[in-house]
mmCIF file of C-alpha atoms and ligand atoms in Angstrom:
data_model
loop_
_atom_site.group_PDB
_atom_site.id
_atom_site.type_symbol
_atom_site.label_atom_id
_atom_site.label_comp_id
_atom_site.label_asym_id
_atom_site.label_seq_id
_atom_site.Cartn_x
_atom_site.Cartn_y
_atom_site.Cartn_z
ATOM 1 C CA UNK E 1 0.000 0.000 0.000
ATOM 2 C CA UNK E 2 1.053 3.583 -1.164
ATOM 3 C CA UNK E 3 2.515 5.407 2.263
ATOM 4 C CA UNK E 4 -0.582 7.487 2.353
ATOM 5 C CA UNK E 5 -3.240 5.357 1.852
ATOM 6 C CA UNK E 6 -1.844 3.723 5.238
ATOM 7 C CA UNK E 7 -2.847 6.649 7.078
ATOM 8 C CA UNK E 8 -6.120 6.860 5.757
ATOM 9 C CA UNK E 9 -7.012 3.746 5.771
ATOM 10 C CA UNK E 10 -6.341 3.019 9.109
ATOM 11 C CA UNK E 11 -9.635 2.220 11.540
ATOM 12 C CA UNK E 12 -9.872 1.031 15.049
ATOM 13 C CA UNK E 13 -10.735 -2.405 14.424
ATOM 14 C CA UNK E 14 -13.257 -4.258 16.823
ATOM 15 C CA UNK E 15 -14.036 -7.179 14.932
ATOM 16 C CA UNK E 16 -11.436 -10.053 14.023
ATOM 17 C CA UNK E 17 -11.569 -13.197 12.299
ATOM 18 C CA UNK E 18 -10.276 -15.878 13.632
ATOM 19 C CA UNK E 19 -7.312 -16.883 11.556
ATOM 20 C CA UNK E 20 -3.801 -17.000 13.575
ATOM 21 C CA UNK E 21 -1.507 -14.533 12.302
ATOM 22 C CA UNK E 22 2.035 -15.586 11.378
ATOM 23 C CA UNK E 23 4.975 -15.088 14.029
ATOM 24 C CA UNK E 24 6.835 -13.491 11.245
ATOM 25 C CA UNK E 25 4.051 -11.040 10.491
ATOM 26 C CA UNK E 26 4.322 -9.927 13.911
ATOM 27 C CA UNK E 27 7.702 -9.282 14.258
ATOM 28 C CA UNK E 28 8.418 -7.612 11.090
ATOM 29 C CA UNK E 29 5.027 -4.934 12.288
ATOM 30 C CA UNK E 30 7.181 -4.961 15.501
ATOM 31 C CA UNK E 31 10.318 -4.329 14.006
ATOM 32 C CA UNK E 32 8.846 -1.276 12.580
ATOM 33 C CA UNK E 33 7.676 -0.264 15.988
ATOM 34 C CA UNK E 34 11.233 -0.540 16.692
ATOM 35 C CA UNK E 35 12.136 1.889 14.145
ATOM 36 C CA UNK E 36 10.197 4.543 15.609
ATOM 37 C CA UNK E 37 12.024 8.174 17.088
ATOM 38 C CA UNK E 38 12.435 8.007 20.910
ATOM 39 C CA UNK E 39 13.793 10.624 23.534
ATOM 40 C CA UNK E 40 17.512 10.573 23.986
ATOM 41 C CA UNK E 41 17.721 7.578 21.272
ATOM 42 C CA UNK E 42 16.448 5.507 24.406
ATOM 43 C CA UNK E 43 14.524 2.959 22.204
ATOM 44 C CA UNK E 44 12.344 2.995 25.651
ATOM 45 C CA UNK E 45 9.316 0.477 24.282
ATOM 46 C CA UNK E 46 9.071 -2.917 24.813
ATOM 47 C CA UNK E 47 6.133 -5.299 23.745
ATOM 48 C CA UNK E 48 4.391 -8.268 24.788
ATOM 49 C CA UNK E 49 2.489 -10.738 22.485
ATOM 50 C CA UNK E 50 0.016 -12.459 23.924
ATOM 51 C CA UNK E 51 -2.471 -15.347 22.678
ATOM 52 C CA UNK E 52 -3.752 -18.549 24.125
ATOM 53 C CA UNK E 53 -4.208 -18.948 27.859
ATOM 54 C CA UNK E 54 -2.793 -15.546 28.833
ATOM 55 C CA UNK E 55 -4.668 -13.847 26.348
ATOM 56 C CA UNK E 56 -8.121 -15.659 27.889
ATOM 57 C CA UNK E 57 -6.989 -14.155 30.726
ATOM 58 C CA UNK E 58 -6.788 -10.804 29.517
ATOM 59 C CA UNK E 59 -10.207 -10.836 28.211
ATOM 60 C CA UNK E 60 -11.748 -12.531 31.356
ATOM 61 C CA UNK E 61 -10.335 -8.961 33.213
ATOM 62 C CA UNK E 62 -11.354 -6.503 30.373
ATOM 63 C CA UNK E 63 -14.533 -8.348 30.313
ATOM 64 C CA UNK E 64 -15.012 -7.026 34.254
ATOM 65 C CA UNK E 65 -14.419 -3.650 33.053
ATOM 66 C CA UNK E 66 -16.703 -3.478 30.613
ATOM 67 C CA UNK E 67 -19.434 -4.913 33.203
ATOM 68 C CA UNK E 68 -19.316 -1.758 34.880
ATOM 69 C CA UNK E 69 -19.348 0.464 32.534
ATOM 70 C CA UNK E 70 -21.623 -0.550 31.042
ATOM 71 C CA UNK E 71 -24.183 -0.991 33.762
ATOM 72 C CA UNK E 72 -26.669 1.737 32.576
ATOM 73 C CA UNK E 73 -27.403 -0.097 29.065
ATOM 74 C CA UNK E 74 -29.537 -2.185 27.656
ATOM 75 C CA UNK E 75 -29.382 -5.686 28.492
ATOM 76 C CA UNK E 76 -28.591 -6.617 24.633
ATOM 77 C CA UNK E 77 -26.301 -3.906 24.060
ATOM 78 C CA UNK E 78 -24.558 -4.381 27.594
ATOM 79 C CA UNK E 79 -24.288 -8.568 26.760
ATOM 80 C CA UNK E 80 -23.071 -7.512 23.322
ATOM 81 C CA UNK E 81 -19.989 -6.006 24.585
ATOM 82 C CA UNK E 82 -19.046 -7.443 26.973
ATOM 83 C CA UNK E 83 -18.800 -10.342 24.928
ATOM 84 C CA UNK E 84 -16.897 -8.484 22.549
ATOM 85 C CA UNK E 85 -14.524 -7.145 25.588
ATOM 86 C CA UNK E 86 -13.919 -11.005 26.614
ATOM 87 C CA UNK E 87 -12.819 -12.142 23.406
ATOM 88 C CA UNK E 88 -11.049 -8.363 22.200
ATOM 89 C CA UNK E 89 -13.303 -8.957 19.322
ATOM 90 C CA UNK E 90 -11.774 -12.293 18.420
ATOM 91 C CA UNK E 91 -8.534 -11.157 17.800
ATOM 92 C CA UNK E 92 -6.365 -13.970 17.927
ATOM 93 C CA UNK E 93 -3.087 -12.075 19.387
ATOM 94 C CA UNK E 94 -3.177 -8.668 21.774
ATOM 95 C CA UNK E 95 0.155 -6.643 21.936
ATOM 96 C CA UNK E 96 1.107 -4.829 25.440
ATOM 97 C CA UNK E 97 3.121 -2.042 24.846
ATOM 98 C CA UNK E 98 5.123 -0.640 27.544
ATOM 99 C CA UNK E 99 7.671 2.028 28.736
ATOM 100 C CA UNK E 100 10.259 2.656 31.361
ATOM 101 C CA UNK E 101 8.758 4.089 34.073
ATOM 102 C CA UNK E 102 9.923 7.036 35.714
ATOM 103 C CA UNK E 103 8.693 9.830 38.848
ATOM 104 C CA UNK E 104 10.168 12.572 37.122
ATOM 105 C CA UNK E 105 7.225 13.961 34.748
ATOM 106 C CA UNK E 106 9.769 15.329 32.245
ATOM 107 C CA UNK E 107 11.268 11.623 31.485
ATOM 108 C CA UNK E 108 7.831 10.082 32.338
ATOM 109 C CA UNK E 109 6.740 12.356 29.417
ATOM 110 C CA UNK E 110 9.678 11.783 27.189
ATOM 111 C CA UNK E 111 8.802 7.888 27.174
ATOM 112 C CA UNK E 112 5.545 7.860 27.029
ATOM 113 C CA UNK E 113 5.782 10.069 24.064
ATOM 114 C CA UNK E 114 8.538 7.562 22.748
ATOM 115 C CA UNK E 115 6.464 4.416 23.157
ATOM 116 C CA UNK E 116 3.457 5.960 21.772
ATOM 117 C CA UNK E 117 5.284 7.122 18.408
ATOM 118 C CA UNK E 118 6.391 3.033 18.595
ATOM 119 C CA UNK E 119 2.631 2.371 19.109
ATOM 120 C CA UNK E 120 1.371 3.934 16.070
ATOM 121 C CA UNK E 121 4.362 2.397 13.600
ATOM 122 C CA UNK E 122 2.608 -0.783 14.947
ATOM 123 C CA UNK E 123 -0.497 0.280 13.997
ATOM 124 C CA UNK E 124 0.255 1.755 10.431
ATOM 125 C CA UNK E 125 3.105 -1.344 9.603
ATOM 126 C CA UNK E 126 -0.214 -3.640 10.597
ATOM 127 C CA UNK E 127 -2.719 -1.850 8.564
ATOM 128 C CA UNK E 128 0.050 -2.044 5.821
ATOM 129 C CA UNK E 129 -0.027 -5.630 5.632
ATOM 130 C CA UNK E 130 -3.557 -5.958 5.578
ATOM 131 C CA UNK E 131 -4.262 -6.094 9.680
ATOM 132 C CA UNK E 132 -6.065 -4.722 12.008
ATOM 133 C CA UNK E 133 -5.804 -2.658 15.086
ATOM 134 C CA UNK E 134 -7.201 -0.862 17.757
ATOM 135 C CA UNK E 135 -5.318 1.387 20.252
ATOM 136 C CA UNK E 136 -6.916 0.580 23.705
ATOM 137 C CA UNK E 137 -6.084 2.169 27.278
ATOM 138 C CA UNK E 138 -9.632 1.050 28.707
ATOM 139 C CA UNK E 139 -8.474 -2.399 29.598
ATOM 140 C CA UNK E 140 -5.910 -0.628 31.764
ATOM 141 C CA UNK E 141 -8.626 0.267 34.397
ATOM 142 C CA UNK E 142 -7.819 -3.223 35.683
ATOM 143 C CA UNK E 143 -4.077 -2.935 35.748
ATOM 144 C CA UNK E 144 -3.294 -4.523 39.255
ATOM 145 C CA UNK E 145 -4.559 -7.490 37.161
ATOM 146 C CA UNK E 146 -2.574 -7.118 33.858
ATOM 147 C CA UNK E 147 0.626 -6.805 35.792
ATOM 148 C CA UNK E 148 -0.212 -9.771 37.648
ATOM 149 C CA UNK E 149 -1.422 -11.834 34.535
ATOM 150 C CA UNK E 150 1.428 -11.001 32.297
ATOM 151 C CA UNK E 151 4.271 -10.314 35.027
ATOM 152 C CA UNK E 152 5.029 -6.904 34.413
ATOM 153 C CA UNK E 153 7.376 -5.149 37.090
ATOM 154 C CA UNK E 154 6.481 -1.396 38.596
ATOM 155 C CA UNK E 155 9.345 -0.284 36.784
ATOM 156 C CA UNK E 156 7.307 -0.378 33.629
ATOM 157 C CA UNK E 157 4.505 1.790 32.645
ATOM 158 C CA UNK E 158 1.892 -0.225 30.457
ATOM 159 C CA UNK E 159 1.481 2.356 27.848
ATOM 160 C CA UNK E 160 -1.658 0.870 25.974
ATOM 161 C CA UNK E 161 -2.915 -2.684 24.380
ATOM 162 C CA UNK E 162 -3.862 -3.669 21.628
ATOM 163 C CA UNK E 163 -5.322 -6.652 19.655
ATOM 164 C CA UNK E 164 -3.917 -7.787 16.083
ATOM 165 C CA UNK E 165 -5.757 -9.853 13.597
ATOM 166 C CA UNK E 166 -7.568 -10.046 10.588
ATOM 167 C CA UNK E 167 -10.224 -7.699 10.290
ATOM 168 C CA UNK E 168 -13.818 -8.524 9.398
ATOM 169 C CA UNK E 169 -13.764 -5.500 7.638
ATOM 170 C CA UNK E 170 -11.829 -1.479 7.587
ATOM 171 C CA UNK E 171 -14.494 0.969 8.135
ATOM 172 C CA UNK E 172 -13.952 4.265 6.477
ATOM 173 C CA UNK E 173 -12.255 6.810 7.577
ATOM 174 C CA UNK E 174 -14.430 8.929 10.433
ATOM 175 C CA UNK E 175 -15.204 12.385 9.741
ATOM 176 C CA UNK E 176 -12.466 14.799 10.927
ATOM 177 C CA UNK E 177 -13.439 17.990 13.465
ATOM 178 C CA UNK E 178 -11.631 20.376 11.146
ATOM 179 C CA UNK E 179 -10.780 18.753 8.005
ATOM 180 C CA UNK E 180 -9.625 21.949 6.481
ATOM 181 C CA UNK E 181 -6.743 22.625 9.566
ATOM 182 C CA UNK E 182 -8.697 26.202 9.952
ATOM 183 C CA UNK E 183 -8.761 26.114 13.772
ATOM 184 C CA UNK E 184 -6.043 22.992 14.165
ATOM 185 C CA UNK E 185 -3.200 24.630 12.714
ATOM 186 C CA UNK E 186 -1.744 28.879 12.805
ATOM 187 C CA UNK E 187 0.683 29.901 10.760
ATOM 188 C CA UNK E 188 3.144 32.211 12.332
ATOM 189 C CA UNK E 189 6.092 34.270 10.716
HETATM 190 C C1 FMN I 201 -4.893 6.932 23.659
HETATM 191 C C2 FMN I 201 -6.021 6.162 23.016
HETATM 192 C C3 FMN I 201 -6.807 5.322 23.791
HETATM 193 C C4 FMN I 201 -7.831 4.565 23.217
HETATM 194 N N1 FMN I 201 -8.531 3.683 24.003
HETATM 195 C C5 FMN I 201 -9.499 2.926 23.439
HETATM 196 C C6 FMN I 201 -10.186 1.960 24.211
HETATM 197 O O1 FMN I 201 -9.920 1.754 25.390
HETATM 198 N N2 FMN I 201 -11.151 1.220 23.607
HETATM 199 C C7 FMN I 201 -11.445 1.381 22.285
HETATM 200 O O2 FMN I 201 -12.327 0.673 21.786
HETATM 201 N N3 FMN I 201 -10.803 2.286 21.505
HETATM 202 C C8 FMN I 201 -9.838 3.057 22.065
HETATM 203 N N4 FMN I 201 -9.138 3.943 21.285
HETATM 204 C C9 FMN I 201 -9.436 4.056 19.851
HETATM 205 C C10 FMN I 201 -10.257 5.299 19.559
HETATM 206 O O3 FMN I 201 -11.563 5.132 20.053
HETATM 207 C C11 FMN I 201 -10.244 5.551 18.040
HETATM 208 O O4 FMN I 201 -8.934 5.737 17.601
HETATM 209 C C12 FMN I 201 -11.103 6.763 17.685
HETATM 210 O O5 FMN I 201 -12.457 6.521 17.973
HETATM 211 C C13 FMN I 201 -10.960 7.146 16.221
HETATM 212 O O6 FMN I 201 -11.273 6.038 15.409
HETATM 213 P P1 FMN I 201 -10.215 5.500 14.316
HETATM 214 O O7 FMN I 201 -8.992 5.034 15.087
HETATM 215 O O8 FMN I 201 -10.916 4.381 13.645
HETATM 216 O O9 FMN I 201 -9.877 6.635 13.411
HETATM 217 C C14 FMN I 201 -8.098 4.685 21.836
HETATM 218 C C15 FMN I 201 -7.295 5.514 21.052
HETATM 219 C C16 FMN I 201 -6.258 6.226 21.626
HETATM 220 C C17 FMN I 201 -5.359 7.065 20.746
#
């Protein structure tokens, strides 16, 4: 796919099919997370894959999430998603993205930022190849759990999730708040 058509065509994905994607896939939409720009050259992103029983766990605790919030809906609607939450929308792999964690809000900043530009070369290298996506920080409401599940140390800061897979389909592209950069962008000389 032409460079820009990556961009645009990029959708938060919710709905997977089931086929397993290849190890090599992954790493090579990982490697180009690990080309991304990070603070002082740091490289300060790590990832974790996860599928099978770990990933069941996952969606057993995101599932609990989305039973509270969810509390006000309909009963359809409310068993609708959180049957989507326990699966991730049948993705068959979730990436965990994480960052060195740090008290001092200028580095805390610094790698967040870092891992986050990682994030979205994972995101665009996926869509590339014909995956999908979806950025996700609500599953981090439970993440006295995620630590625990995946055995992730306080010196990392879980920067966001999020699953991989086939998707049933890419939605277009969702309007934009200012598609002509009136109010997004000033010009100064
Ligand atoms: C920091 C961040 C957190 C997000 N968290 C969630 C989330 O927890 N659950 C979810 O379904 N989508 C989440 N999203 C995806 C957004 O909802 C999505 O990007 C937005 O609605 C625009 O849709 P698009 O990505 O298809 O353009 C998140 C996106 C970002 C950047």
């Amino acid at each position: 796919m032409e460079f820009f058509e990556v961009i645009y065509g990029r959708r938060a994905v919710r709905q997977y099919k089931p086929d397993p994607v290849r190890r090599e896939d992954i790493l090579k939409i990982l490697d180009a997370a690990n080309y991304a720009p990070s603070g002082m050259n740091n490289q300060q992103w790590e990832f974790i894959v996860v599928s099978g029983k770990k990933k069941i766990q996952l969606g057993d605790s995101y599932a609990i999430i989305a039973d509270g919030y969810t509390s006000s809906w309909d009963q359809p609607q409310r068993d609708e998603f959180i049957g989507y939450a326990r699966t991730y929308g049948g993705a068959p792999v979730l990436i965990v993205v994480l960052t060195e964690a740090s008290d001092i809000r200028g580095i805390s900043k610094m790698n967040l930022e870092s891992a986050s530009a990682a994030m979205e070369n994972l995101l665009l290298a996926a869509r590339a190849m014909g995956l999908g996506t979806c950025w996700m920080t609500g599953p981090l409401q439970d993440e006295p759990n995620i630590r625990r599940i995946l055995d992730i140390p306080d010196n990392k800061e879980i920067v966001a999730l999020t699953p991989l897979g086939y998707p049933v389909s890419f939605p277009e592209a969702l309007p934009r708040l200012d598609p002509e950069l009136k109010e997004k962008v000033r010009w100064v000389e």
